[in-house]
GROMACS .gro file of N, CA and C in nm:
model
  237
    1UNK      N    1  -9.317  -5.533   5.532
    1UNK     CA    2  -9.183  -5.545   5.478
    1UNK      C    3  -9.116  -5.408   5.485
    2UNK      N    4  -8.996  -5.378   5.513
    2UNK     CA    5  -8.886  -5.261   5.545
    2UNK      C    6  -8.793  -5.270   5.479
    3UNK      N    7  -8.790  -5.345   5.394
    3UNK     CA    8  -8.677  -5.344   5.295
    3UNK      C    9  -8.637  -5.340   5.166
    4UNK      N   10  -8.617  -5.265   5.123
    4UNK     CA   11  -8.627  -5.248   4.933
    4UNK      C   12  -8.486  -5.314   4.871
    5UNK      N   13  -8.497  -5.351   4.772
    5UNK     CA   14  -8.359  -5.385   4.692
    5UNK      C   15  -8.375  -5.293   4.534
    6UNK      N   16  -8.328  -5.248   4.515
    6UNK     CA   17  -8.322  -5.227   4.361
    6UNK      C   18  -8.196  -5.271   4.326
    7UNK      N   19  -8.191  -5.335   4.196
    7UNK     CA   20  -8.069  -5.376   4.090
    7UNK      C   21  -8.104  -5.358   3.951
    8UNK      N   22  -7.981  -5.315   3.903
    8UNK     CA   23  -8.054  -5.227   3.772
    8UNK      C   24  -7.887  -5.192   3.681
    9UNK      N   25  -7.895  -5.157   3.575
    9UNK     CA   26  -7.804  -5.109   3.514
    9UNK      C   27  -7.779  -4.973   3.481
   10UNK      N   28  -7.682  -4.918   3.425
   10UNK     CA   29  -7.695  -4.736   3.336
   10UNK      C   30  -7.734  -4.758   3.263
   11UNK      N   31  -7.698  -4.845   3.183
   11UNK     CA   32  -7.743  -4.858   2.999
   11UNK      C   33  -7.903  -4.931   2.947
   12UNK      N   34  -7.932  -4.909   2.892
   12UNK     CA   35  -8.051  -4.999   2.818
   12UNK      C   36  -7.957  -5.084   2.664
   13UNK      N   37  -7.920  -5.027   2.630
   13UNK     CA   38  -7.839  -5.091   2.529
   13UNK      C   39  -7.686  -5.059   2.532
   14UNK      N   40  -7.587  -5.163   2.513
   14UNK     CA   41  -7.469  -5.142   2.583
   14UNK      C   42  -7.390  -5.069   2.498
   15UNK      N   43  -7.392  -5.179   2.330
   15UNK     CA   44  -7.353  -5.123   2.192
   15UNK      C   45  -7.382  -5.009   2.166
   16UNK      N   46  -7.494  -4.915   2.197
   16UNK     CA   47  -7.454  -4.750   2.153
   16UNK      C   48  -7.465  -4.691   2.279
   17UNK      N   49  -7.478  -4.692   2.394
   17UNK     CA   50  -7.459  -4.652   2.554
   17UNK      C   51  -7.597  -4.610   2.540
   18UNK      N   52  -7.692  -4.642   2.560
   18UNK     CA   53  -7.825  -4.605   2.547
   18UNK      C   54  -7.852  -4.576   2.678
   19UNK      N   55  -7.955  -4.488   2.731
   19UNK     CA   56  -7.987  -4.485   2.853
   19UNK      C   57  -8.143  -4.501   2.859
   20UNK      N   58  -8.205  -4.528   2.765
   20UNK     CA   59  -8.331  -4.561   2.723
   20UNK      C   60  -8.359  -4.722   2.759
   21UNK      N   61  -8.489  -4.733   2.809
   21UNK     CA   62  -8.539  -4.856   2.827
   21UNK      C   63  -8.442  -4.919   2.900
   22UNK      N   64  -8.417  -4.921   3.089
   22UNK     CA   65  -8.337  -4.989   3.133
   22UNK      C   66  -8.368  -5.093   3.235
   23UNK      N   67  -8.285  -5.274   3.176
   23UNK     CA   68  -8.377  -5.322   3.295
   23UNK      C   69  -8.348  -5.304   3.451
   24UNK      N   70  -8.441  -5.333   3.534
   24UNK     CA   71  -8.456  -5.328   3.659
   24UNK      C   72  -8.507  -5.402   3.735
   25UNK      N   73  -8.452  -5.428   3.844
   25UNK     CA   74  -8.522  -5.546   3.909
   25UNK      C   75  -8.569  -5.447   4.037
   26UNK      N   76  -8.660  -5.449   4.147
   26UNK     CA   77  -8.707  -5.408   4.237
   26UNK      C   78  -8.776  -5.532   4.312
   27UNK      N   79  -8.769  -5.519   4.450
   27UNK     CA   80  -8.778  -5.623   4.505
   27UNK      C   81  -8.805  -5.570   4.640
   28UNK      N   82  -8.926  -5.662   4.765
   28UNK     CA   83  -8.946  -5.557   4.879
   28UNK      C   84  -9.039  -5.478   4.896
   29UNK      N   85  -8.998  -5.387   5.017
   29UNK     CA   86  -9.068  -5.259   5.001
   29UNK      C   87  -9.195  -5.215   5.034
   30UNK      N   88  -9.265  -5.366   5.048
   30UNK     CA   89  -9.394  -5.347   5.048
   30UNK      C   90  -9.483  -5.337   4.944
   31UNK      N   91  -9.422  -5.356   4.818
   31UNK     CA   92  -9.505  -5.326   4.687
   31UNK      C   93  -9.581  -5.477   4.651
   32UNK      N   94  -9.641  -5.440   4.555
   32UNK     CA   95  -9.743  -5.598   4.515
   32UNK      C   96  -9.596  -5.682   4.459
   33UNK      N   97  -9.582  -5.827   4.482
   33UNK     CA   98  -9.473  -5.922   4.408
   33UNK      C   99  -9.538  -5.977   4.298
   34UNK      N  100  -9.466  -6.033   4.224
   34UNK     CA  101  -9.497  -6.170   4.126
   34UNK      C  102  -9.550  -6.041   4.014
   35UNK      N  103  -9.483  -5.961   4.024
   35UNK     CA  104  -9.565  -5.879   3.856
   35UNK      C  105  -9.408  -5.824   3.754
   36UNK      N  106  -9.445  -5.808   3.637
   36UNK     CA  107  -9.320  -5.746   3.577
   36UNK      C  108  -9.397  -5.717   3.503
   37UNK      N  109  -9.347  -5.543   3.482
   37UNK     CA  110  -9.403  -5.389   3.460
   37UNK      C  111  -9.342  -5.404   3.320
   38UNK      N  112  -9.355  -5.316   3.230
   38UNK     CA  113  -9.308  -5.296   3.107
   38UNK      C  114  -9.369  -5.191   3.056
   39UNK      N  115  -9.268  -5.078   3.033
   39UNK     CA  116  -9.326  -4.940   2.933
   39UNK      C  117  -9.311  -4.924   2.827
   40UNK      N  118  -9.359  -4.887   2.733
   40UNK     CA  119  -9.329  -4.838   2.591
   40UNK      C  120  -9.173  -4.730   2.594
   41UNK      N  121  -9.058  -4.816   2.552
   41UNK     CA  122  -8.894  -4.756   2.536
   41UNK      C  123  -8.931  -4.624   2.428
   42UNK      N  124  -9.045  -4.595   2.408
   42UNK     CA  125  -9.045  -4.477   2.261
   42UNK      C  126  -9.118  -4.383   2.362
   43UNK      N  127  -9.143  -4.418   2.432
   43UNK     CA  128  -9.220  -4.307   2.586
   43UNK      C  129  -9.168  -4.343   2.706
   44UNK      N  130  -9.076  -4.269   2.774
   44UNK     CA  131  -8.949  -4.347   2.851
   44UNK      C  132  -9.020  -4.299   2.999
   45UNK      N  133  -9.063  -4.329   3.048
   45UNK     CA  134  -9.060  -4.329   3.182
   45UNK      C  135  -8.946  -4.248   3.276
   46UNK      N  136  -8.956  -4.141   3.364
   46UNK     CA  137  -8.878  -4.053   3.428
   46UNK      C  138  -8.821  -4.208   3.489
   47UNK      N  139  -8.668  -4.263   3.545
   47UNK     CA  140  -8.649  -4.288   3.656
   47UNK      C  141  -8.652  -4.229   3.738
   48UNK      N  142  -8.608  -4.104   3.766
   48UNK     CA  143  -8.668  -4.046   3.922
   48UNK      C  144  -8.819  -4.064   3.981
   49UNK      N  145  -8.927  -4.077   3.842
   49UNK     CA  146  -9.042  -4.098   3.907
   49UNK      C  147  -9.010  -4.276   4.024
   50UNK      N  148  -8.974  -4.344   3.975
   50UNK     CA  149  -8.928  -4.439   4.088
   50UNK      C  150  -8.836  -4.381   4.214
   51UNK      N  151  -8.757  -4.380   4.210
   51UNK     CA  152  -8.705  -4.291   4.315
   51UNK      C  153  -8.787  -4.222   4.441
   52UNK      N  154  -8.892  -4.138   4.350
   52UNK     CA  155  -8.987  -4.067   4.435
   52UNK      C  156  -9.093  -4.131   4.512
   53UNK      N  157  -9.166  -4.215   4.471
   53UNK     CA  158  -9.195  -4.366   4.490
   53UNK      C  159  -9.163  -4.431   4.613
   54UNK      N  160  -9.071  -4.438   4.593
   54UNK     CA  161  -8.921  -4.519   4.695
   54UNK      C  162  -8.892  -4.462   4.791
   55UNK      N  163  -8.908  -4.334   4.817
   55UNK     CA  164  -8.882  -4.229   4.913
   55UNK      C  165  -9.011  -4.227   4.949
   56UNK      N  166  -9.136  -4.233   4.920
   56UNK     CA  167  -9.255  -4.194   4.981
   56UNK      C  168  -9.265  -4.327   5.055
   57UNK      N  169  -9.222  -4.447   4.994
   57UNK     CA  170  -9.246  -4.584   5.059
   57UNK      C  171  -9.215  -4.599   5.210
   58UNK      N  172  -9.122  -4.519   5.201
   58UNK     CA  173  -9.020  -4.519   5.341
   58UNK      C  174  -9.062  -4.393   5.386
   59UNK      N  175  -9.152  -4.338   5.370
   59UNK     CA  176  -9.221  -4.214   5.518
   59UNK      C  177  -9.149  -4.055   5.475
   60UNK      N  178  -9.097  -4.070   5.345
   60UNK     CA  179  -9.001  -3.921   5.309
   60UNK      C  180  -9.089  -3.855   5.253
   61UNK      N  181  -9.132  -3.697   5.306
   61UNK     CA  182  -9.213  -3.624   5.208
   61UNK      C  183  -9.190  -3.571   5.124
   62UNK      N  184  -9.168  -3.571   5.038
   62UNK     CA  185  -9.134  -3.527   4.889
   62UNK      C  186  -9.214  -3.559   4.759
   63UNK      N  187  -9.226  -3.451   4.722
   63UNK     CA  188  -9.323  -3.507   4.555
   63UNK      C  189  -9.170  -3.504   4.413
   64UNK      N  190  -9.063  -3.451   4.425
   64UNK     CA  191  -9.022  -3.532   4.367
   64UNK      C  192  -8.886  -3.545   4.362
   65UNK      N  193  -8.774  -3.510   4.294
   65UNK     CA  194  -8.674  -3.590   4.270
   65UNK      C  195  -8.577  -3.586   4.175
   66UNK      N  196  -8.494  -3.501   4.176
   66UNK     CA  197  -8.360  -3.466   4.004
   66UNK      C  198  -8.491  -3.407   3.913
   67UNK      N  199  -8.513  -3.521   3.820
   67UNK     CA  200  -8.581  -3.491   3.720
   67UNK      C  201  -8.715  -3.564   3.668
   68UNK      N  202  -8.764  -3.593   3.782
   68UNK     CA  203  -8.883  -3.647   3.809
   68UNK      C  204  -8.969  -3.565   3.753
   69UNK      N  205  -9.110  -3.614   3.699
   69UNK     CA  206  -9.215  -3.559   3.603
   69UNK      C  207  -9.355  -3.572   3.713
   70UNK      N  208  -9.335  -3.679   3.763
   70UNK     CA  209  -9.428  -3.694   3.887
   70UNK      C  210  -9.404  -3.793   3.953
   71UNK      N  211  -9.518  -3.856   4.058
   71UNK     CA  212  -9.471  -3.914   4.201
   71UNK      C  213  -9.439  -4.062   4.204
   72UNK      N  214  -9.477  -4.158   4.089
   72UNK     CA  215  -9.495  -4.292   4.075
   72UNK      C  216  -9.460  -4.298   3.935
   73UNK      N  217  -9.482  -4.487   3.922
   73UNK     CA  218  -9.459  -4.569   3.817
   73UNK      C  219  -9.571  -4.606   3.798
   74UNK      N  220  -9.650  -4.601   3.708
   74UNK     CA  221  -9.795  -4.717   3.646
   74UNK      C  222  -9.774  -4.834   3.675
   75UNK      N  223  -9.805  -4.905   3.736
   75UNK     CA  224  -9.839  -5.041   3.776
   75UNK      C  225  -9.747  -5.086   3.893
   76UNK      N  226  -9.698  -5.021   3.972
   76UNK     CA  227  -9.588  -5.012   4.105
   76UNK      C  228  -9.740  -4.993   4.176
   77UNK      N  229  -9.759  -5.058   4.280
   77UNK     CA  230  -9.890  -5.055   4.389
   77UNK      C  231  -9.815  -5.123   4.506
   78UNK      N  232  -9.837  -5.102   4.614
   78UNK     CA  233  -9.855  -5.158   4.715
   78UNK      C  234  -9.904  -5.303   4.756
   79UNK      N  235  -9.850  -5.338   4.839
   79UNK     CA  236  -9.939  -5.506   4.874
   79UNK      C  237 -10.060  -5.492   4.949
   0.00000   0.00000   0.00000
């Protein structure tokens, strides 16, 4: 597969503009399907660590990304 989709929002909560805990859909790519990931919103997950991810998926060398902490997401794998 060669093709990624991400869809996703800014906000996690709309009522105080939260940028914490946001959903996302990811789709493609080559990653494992049929799973939905979930992190603890009180330990927020870098989004750039996706990003970086996403860029390695597609052949880009880079370890990371804005404000990326490191190279992946916990439970994002490959097919």
């Amino acid at each position: 597969d060669n093709t990624m989709v991400l869809y996703g929002s800014n906000l996690g909560n709309a009522s105080s503009h939260s940028w914490k805990n946001l959903p996302l859909l990811l789709a493609g790519g080559g990653f494992r399907h049929g799973q939905h990931l979930a992190h603890d919103p009180e330990n927020n997950t870098e989004f750039a660590n996706l990003f970086v991810q996403m860029a390695q998926t597609m052949g880009v060398e880079t370890e990371t990304f804005g404000s990326s902490s490191r190279t992946g997401i916990d439970g994002l794998e490959l097919a």
